[in-house]
PDB file of C-alpha atoms in Angstrom:
ATOM      1  CA  UNK A  29      14.660   1.204   1.688  1.00  0.00           C
ATOM      2  CA  UNK A  30      11.071   0.019   1.335  1.00  0.00           C
ATOM      3  CA  UNK A  31       9.672  -2.153   4.135  1.00  0.00           C
ATOM      4  CA  UNK A  32       8.534  -4.723   1.591  1.00  0.00           C
ATOM      5  CA  UNK A  33      10.419  -5.475  -1.609  1.00  0.00           C
ATOM      6  CA  UNK A  34       8.939  -7.412  -4.496  1.00  0.00           C
ATOM      7  CA  UNK A  35      10.476  -8.017  -7.896  1.00  0.00           C
ATOM      8  CA  UNK A  36       8.092  -6.320 -10.334  1.00  0.00           C
ATOM      9  CA  UNK A  37       9.016  -8.669 -13.170  1.00  0.00           C
ATOM     10  CA  UNK A  38       7.453  -8.912 -15.634  1.00  0.00           C
ATOM     11  CA  UNK A  39       7.506 -12.683 -15.508  1.00  0.00           C
ATOM     12  CA  UNK A  40       6.469 -14.707 -18.543  1.00  0.00           C
ATOM     13  CA  UNK A  41       6.086 -18.500 -18.369  1.00  0.00           C
ATOM     14  CA  UNK A  42       4.572 -21.233 -20.542  1.00  0.00           C
ATOM     15  CA  UNK A  43       1.326 -22.896 -19.536  1.00  0.00           C
ATOM     16  CA  UNK A  44       1.917 -25.730 -17.067  1.00  0.00           C
ATOM     17  CA  UNK A  45       5.053 -24.202 -15.539  1.00  0.00           C
ATOM     18  CA  UNK A  46       5.633 -23.810 -11.819  1.00  0.00           C
ATOM     19  CA  UNK A  47       5.743 -20.141 -10.888  1.00  0.00           C
ATOM     20  CA  UNK A  48       7.592 -18.755  -7.887  1.00  0.00           C
ATOM     21  CA  UNK A  49       6.823 -15.254  -6.635  1.00  0.00           C
ATOM     22  CA  UNK A  50       8.723 -13.737  -3.741  1.00  0.00           C
ATOM     23  CA  UNK A  51       8.830 -10.843  -1.315  1.00  0.00           C
ATOM     24  CA  UNK A  52      11.378  -9.802   1.265  1.00  0.00           C
ATOM     25  CA  UNK A  53      10.675  -7.517   4.174  1.00  0.00           C
ATOM     26  CA  UNK A  54      12.583  -5.644   6.834  1.00  0.00           C
ATOM     27  CA  UNK A  55      10.039  -5.209   9.645  1.00  0.00           C
ATOM     28  CA  UNK A  56      10.421  -8.134  12.045  1.00  0.00           C
ATOM     29  CA  UNK A  57       7.054  -7.260  13.622  1.00  0.00           C
ATOM     30  CA  UNK A  58       5.150  -8.499  10.565  1.00  0.00           C
ATOM     31  CA  UNK A  59       3.193 -11.618  11.463  1.00  0.00           C
ATOM     32  CA  UNK A  60       0.322 -11.711   8.980  1.00  0.00           C
ATOM     33  CA  UNK A  61       1.119 -12.323   5.338  1.00  0.00           C
ATOM     34  CA  UNK A  62      -1.178 -12.183   2.372  1.00  0.00           C
ATOM     35  CA  UNK A  63      -1.067 -12.599  -1.366  1.00  0.00           C
ATOM     36  CA  UNK A  64      -3.473 -10.654  -3.541  1.00  0.00           C
ATOM     37  CA  UNK A  65      -4.193 -11.203  -7.208  1.00  0.00           C
ATOM     38  CA  UNK A  66      -5.122  -8.250  -9.387  1.00  0.00           C
ATOM     39  CA  UNK A  67      -6.428  -8.632 -12.913  1.00  0.00           C
ATOM     40  CA  UNK A  68      -5.956  -5.782 -15.337  1.00  0.00           C
ATOM     41  CA  UNK A  69      -8.125  -2.770 -14.494  1.00  0.00           C
ATOM     42  CA  UNK A  70      -9.667  -4.521 -11.484  1.00  0.00           C
ATOM     43  CA  UNK A  71      -9.280  -4.253  -7.726  1.00  0.00           C
ATOM     44  CA  UNK A  72      -7.027  -6.734  -5.868  1.00  0.00           C
ATOM     45  CA  UNK A  73      -8.613  -9.869  -4.436  1.00  0.00           C
ATOM     46  CA  UNK A  74      -7.277 -11.984  -1.589  1.00  0.00           C
ATOM     47  CA  UNK A  75      -5.651 -15.218  -2.738  1.00  0.00           C
ATOM     48  CA  UNK A  76      -3.829 -16.587   0.305  1.00  0.00           C
ATOM     49  CA  UNK A  77      -3.529 -15.662   3.977  1.00  0.00           C
ATOM     50  CA  UNK A  78      -0.866 -16.978   6.341  1.00  0.00           C
ATOM     51  CA  UNK A  79      -0.100 -16.315   9.956  1.00  0.00           C
ATOM     52  CA  UNK A  80       3.524 -16.505  11.162  1.00  0.00           C
ATOM     53  CA  UNK A  81       5.907 -19.029   9.601  1.00  0.00           C
ATOM     54  CA  UNK A  82       5.085 -22.163   7.658  1.00  0.00           C
ATOM     55  CA  UNK A  83       3.305 -23.329   4.542  1.00  0.00           C
ATOM     56  CA  UNK A  84      -0.281 -23.139   3.419  1.00  0.00           C
ATOM     57  CA  UNK A  85      -1.726 -24.883   0.394  1.00  0.00           C
ATOM     58  CA  UNK A  86      -4.909 -24.145  -1.517  1.00  0.00           C
ATOM     59  CA  UNK A  87      -5.357 -26.071  -4.725  1.00  0.00           C
ATOM     60  CA  UNK A  88      -2.583 -25.102  -7.128  1.00  0.00           C
ATOM     61  CA  UNK A  89      -1.337 -22.355  -4.823  1.00  0.00           C
ATOM     62  CA  UNK A  90       1.137 -22.701  -1.953  1.00  0.00           C
ATOM     63  CA  UNK A  91       2.227 -19.852   0.295  1.00  0.00           C
ATOM     64  CA  UNK A  92       5.424 -20.102   2.324  1.00  0.00           C
ATOM     65  CA  UNK A  93       6.658 -17.836   5.079  1.00  0.00           C
ATOM     66  CA  UNK A  94      10.185 -17.894   6.478  1.00  0.00           C
ATOM     67  CA  UNK A  95      10.279 -15.320   9.242  1.00  0.00           C
ATOM     68  CA  UNK A  96      13.912 -16.058  10.108  1.00  0.00           C
ATOM     69  CA  UNK A  97      14.908 -14.919   6.616  1.00  0.00           C
ATOM     70  CA  UNK A  98      12.117 -12.330   6.320  1.00  0.00           C
ATOM     71  CA  UNK A  99      11.072 -13.943   3.067  1.00  0.00           C
ATOM     72  CA  UNK A 100       7.719 -15.071   1.724  1.00  0.00           C
ATOM     73  CA  UNK A 101       6.854 -16.969  -1.430  1.00  0.00           C
ATOM     74  CA  UNK A 102       3.859 -17.925  -3.500  1.00  0.00           C
ATOM     75  CA  UNK A 103       4.085 -20.986  -5.732  1.00  0.00           C
ATOM     76  CA  UNK A 104       1.637 -21.654  -8.532  1.00  0.00           C
ATOM     77  CA  UNK A 105       1.641 -25.199  -9.912  1.00  0.00           C
ATOM     78  CA  UNK A 106       0.394 -26.117 -13.361  1.00  0.00           C
ATOM     79  CA  UNK A 107       0.029 -22.457 -14.251  1.00  0.00           C
ATOM     80  CA  UNK A 108      -2.819 -21.487 -16.565  1.00  0.00           C
ATOM     81  CA  UNK A 109      -3.340 -18.493 -18.861  1.00  0.00           C
ATOM     82  CA  UNK A 110      -6.110 -17.425 -16.463  1.00  0.00           C
ATOM     83  CA  UNK A 111      -3.392 -16.939 -13.801  1.00  0.00           C
ATOM     84  CA  UNK A 112      -2.036 -14.003 -15.811  1.00  0.00           C
ATOM     85  CA  UNK A 113      -2.341 -11.056 -13.437  1.00  0.00           C
ATOM     86  CA  UNK A 114      -0.381  -8.877 -11.045  1.00  0.00           C
ATOM     87  CA  UNK A 115       0.408 -10.570  -7.742  1.00  0.00           C
ATOM     88  CA  UNK A 116       0.871  -8.395  -4.684  1.00  0.00           C
ATOM     89  CA  UNK A 117       2.234  -9.480  -1.342  1.00  0.00           C
ATOM     90  CA  UNK A 118       0.926  -7.669   1.733  1.00  0.00           C
ATOM     91  CA  UNK A 119       1.826  -7.779   5.400  1.00  0.00           C
ATOM     92  CA  UNK A 120       0.643  -6.600   8.777  1.00  0.00           C
ATOM     93  CA  UNK A 121       2.079  -6.588  12.256  1.00  0.00           C
ATOM     94  CA  UNK A 122      -1.352  -7.138  13.743  1.00  0.00           C
ATOM     95  CA  UNK A 123      -4.381  -9.130  12.755  1.00  0.00           C
ATOM     96  CA  UNK A 124      -5.960  -7.136   9.963  1.00  0.00           C
ATOM     97  CA  UNK A 125      -9.128  -6.357  11.875  1.00  0.00           C
ATOM     98  CA  UNK A 126      -7.142  -4.858  14.749  1.00  0.00           C
ATOM     99  CA  UNK A 127      -4.690  -3.144  12.445  1.00  0.00           C
ATOM    100  CA  UNK A 128      -7.801  -1.647  10.907  1.00  0.00           C
ATOM    101  CA  UNK A 129      -6.966  -2.866   7.439  1.00  0.00           C
ATOM    102  CA  UNK A 130      -3.568  -1.175   7.422  1.00  0.00           C
ATOM    103  CA  UNK A 131      -1.459  -3.354   5.214  1.00  0.00           C
ATOM    104  CA  UNK A 132       1.973  -2.771   3.744  1.00  0.00           C
ATOM    105  CA  UNK A 133       2.085  -3.919   0.135  1.00  0.00           C
ATOM    106  CA  UNK A 134       4.883  -4.953  -2.145  1.00  0.00           C
ATOM    107  CA  UNK A 135       5.175  -3.362  -5.581  1.00  0.00           C
ATOM    108  CA  UNK A 136       3.479  -6.276  -7.321  1.00  0.00           C
ATOM    109  CA  UNK A 137       4.801  -8.796  -9.871  1.00  0.00           C
ATOM    110  CA  UNK A 138       3.239  -8.895 -13.331  1.00  0.00           C
ATOM    111  CA  UNK A 139       2.802 -12.514 -14.452  1.00  0.00           C
ATOM    112  CA  UNK A 140       1.897 -13.695 -17.937  1.00  0.00           C
ATOM    113  CA  UNK A 141       1.205 -17.369 -18.626  1.00  0.00           C
ATOM    114  CA  UNK A 142       1.191 -18.021 -22.352  1.00  0.00           C
ATOM    115  CA  UNK A 143      -0.507 -21.035 -23.957  1.00  0.00           C
TER     116      UNK A 143
ATOM    117  CA  UNK B   4     -25.002  -7.647  -2.527  1.00  0.00           C
ATOM    118  CA  UNK B   5     -22.806  -5.233  -4.506  1.00  0.00           C
ATOM    119  CA  UNK B   6     -19.730  -5.407  -2.239  1.00  0.00           C
ATOM    120  CA  UNK B   7     -17.595  -2.267  -2.552  1.00  0.00           C
ATOM    121  CA  UNK B   8     -18.602   0.249  -5.183  1.00  0.00           C
ATOM    122  CA  UNK B   9     -16.646   3.285  -6.353  1.00  0.00           C
ATOM    123  CA  UNK B  10     -17.646   6.229  -8.509  1.00  0.00           C
ATOM    124  CA  UNK B  11     -16.606   7.605 -10.880  1.00  0.00           C
ATOM    125  CA  UNK B  12     -14.594   4.994 -12.787  1.00  0.00           C
ATOM    126  CA  UNK B  13     -12.577   7.655 -14.609  1.00  0.00           C
ATOM    127  CA  UNK B  14     -11.982  11.334 -13.972  1.00  0.00           C
ATOM    128  CA  UNK B  15      -9.829  14.066 -15.505  1.00  0.00           C
ATOM    129  CA  UNK B  16      -9.202  17.178 -13.448  1.00  0.00           C
ATOM    130  CA  UNK B  17      -7.289  20.353 -14.013  1.00  0.00           C
ATOM    131  CA  UNK B  18      -4.675  21.428 -11.471  1.00  0.00           C
ATOM    132  CA  UNK B  19      -6.342  23.215  -8.580  1.00  0.00           C
ATOM    133  CA  UNK B  20      -9.781  21.688  -9.024  1.00  0.00           C
ATOM    134  CA  UNK B  21     -11.424  19.783  -6.200  1.00  0.00           C
ATOM    135  CA  UNK B  22     -13.500  16.633  -6.321  1.00  0.00           C
ATOM    136  CA  UNK B  23     -14.845  13.781  -4.220  1.00  0.00           C
ATOM    137  CA  UNK B  24     -14.288  10.106  -4.953  1.00  0.00           C
ATOM    138  CA  UNK B  25     -17.219   8.097  -3.695  1.00  0.00           C
ATOM    139  CA  UNK B  26     -16.987   4.711  -1.981  1.00  0.00           C
ATOM    140  CA  UNK B  27     -19.790   2.611  -0.563  1.00  0.00           C
ATOM    141  CA  UNK B  28     -20.043  -0.895   0.872  1.00  0.00           C
ATOM    142  CA  UNK B  29     -23.092  -2.955   1.723  1.00  0.00           C
ATOM    143  CA  UNK B  30     -21.405  -5.576   3.912  1.00  0.00           C
ATOM    144  CA  UNK B  31     -21.748  -3.648   7.186  1.00  0.00           C
ATOM    145  CA  UNK B  32     -17.958  -3.637   7.680  1.00  0.00           C
ATOM    146  CA  UNK B  33     -16.572  -1.310  10.290  1.00  0.00           C
ATOM    147  CA  UNK B  34     -13.166  -0.810   8.757  1.00  0.00           C
ATOM    148  CA  UNK B  35     -12.655   0.998   5.468  1.00  0.00           C
ATOM    149  CA  UNK B  36      -9.519   2.273   3.749  1.00  0.00           C
ATOM    150  CA  UNK B  37      -8.384   4.317   0.780  1.00  0.00           C
ATOM    151  CA  UNK B  38      -5.275   3.359  -1.198  1.00  0.00           C
ATOM    152  CA  UNK B  39      -3.579   4.769  -4.234  1.00  0.00           C
ATOM    153  CA  UNK B  40      -1.732   2.588  -6.720  1.00  0.00           C
ATOM    154  CA  UNK B  41       1.110   3.932  -8.813  1.00  0.00           C
ATOM    155  CA  UNK B  42       3.410   2.014 -11.175  1.00  0.00           C
ATOM    156  CA  UNK B  43       6.262   0.388  -9.264  1.00  0.00           C
ATOM    157  CA  UNK B  44       4.891   1.562  -5.895  1.00  0.00           C
ATOM    158  CA  UNK B  45       2.286  -1.036  -5.032  1.00  0.00           C
ATOM    159  CA  UNK B  46      -0.669   0.130  -2.959  1.00  0.00           C
ATOM    160  CA  UNK B  47      -0.136   2.930  -0.445  1.00  0.00           C
ATOM    161  CA  UNK B  48      -2.589   3.741   2.316  1.00  0.00           C
ATOM    162  CA  UNK B  49      -4.020   7.271   2.248  1.00  0.00           C
ATOM    163  CA  UNK B  50      -6.623   7.290   5.049  1.00  0.00           C
ATOM    164  CA  UNK B  51      -8.594   4.724   6.950  1.00  0.00           C
ATOM    165  CA  UNK B  52     -11.617   4.555   9.217  1.00  0.00           C
ATOM    166  CA  UNK B  53     -12.457   2.194  12.058  1.00  0.00           C
ATOM    167  CA  UNK B  54     -16.108   3.178  12.207  1.00  0.00           C
ATOM    168  CA  UNK B  55     -18.590   5.983  11.663  1.00  0.00           C
ATOM    169  CA  UNK B  56     -17.115   9.253  12.893  1.00  0.00           C
ATOM    170  CA  UNK B  57     -13.560   7.898  13.292  1.00  0.00           C
ATOM    171  CA  UNK B  58     -10.830   8.372  10.693  1.00  0.00           C
ATOM    172  CA  UNK B  59      -7.045   8.475  10.721  1.00  0.00           C
ATOM    173  CA  UNK B  60      -4.143   9.083   8.382  1.00  0.00           C
ATOM    174  CA  UNK B  61      -2.214   6.468   6.507  1.00  0.00           C
ATOM    175  CA  UNK B  62       1.135   6.623   4.759  1.00  0.00           C
ATOM    176  CA  UNK B  63       0.371   9.333   2.171  1.00  0.00           C
ATOM    177  CA  UNK B  64      -2.452  11.578   3.514  1.00  0.00           C
ATOM    178  CA  UNK B  65      -1.337  14.993   2.262  1.00  0.00           C
ATOM    179  CA  UNK B  66      -3.787  16.627  -0.138  1.00  0.00           C
ATOM    180  CA  UNK B  67      -6.670  14.346   0.816  1.00  0.00           C
ATOM    181  CA  UNK B  68      -9.514  14.562   3.312  1.00  0.00           C
ATOM    182  CA  UNK B  69     -11.967  11.920   4.431  1.00  0.00           C
ATOM    183  CA  UNK B  70     -15.049  11.687   6.590  1.00  0.00           C
ATOM    184  CA  UNK B  71     -17.227   8.793   7.694  1.00  0.00           C
ATOM    185  CA  UNK B  72     -20.740   9.816   8.627  1.00  0.00           C
ATOM    186  CA  UNK B  73     -22.265   6.375   8.021  1.00  0.00           C
ATOM    187  CA  UNK B  74     -20.979   2.796   8.109  1.00  0.00           C
ATOM    188  CA  UNK B  75     -21.682   2.415   4.400  1.00  0.00           C
ATOM    189  CA  UNK B  76     -19.952   5.463   2.895  1.00  0.00           C
ATOM    190  CA  UNK B  77     -16.343   6.634   2.972  1.00  0.00           C
ATOM    191  CA  UNK B  78     -15.718   9.471   0.490  1.00  0.00           C
ATOM    192  CA  UNK B  79     -12.246  10.763  -0.359  1.00  0.00           C
ATOM    193  CA  UNK B  80     -11.877  14.460  -1.120  1.00  0.00           C
ATOM    194  CA  UNK B  81      -9.116  16.047  -3.150  1.00  0.00           C
ATOM    195  CA  UNK B  82      -8.941  19.640  -1.996  1.00  0.00           C
ATOM    196  CA  UNK B  83      -6.786  21.156  -4.764  1.00  0.00           C
ATOM    197  CA  UNK B  84      -5.739  18.582  -7.330  1.00  0.00           C
ATOM    198  CA  UNK B  85      -2.080  18.348  -8.351  1.00  0.00           C
ATOM    199  CA  UNK B  86      -0.468  16.307 -11.168  1.00  0.00           C
ATOM    200  CA  UNK B  87       1.230  14.179  -8.458  1.00  0.00           C
ATOM    201  CA  UNK B  88      -2.236  12.907  -7.544  1.00  0.00           C
ATOM    202  CA  UNK B  89      -2.630  11.220 -10.914  1.00  0.00           C
ATOM    203  CA  UNK B  90      -3.154   7.620  -9.873  1.00  0.00           C
ATOM    204  CA  UNK B  91      -5.608   4.758  -9.513  1.00  0.00           C
ATOM    205  CA  UNK B  92      -7.542   4.972  -6.246  1.00  0.00           C
ATOM    206  CA  UNK B  93      -8.942   1.937  -4.478  1.00  0.00           C
ATOM    207  CA  UNK B  94     -11.360   1.834  -1.609  1.00  0.00           C
ATOM    208  CA  UNK B  95     -11.447  -1.279   0.583  1.00  0.00           C
ATOM    209  CA  UNK B  96     -13.505  -2.583   3.458  1.00  0.00           C
ATOM    210  CA  UNK B  97     -12.260  -5.165   5.931  1.00  0.00           C
ATOM    211  CA  UNK B  98     -13.794  -8.144   7.661  1.00  0.00           C
ATOM    212  CA  UNK B  99     -11.584 -10.297   9.844  1.00  0.00           C
ATOM    213  CA  UNK B 100      -8.398 -10.761   7.837  1.00  0.00           C
ATOM    214  CA  UNK B 101      -9.797 -10.102   4.389  1.00  0.00           C
ATOM    215  CA  UNK B 102      -9.922  -6.779   2.603  1.00  0.00           C
ATOM    216  CA  UNK B 103     -12.490  -6.358  -0.138  1.00  0.00           C
ATOM    217  CA  UNK B 104     -11.443  -3.873  -2.786  1.00  0.00           C
ATOM    218  CA  UNK B 105     -13.608  -1.792  -5.067  1.00  0.00           C
ATOM    219  CA  UNK B 106     -12.981  -1.615  -8.833  1.00  0.00           C
ATOM    220  CA  UNK B 107     -10.966   1.596  -8.588  1.00  0.00           C
ATOM    221  CA  UNK B 108     -11.131   5.170  -9.885  1.00  0.00           C
ATOM    222  CA  UNK B 109      -8.579   6.234 -12.504  1.00  0.00           C
ATOM    223  CA  UNK B 110      -7.765   9.894 -11.921  1.00  0.00           C
ATOM    224  CA  UNK B 111      -5.696  12.092 -14.214  1.00  0.00           C
ATOM    225  CA  UNK B 112      -4.723  15.610 -13.171  1.00  0.00           C
ATOM    226  CA  UNK B 113      -3.472  17.844 -15.973  1.00  0.00           C
TER     227      UNK B 113
END
């Protein structure tokens, strides 16, 4: 069993829809949770960063962490065609700079937002 | 400020050949990493470095070597390429909680 599981999709939604992306994990030591966005043929870029449990909002994006269920989510409101990308969750047991950039990634979910 | 650069962008190798994937960053970050990305597997850590002269293995290190002689450069060497090493390779450097990824090298081993 992988430490981090992510539904690879693909997920296709109409413009304006609310998108929900999810990851589950098995390692209870994970405390730092990230979402990366990766456009086709590009490197991933950090979208959201959350420490421990709770919610974090940034514009149209909301990240949620439920450590009791070992479950994290990313919500995208009012989705746009420019949101079409692969979304990867990533986790670390230590702060990234002390874990030396060692992250455990999910498989990635391919999202398409059509006009 | 170029961020993280990788060369080449594409490469085709024959089984048994060796090559070096180049990675450089101009952000003066101490921590650098190499990942490979395969369909359905996400990103998997190959090797990482916490500073010049210090490297360590990640999740999938077999068949790869690294060295870190300067803060800026972190090359990845394939000693004897195998078809299982066909993948997209990403180099990343880390500051605080954020990893900055390069554009990737697409490698095909025939």
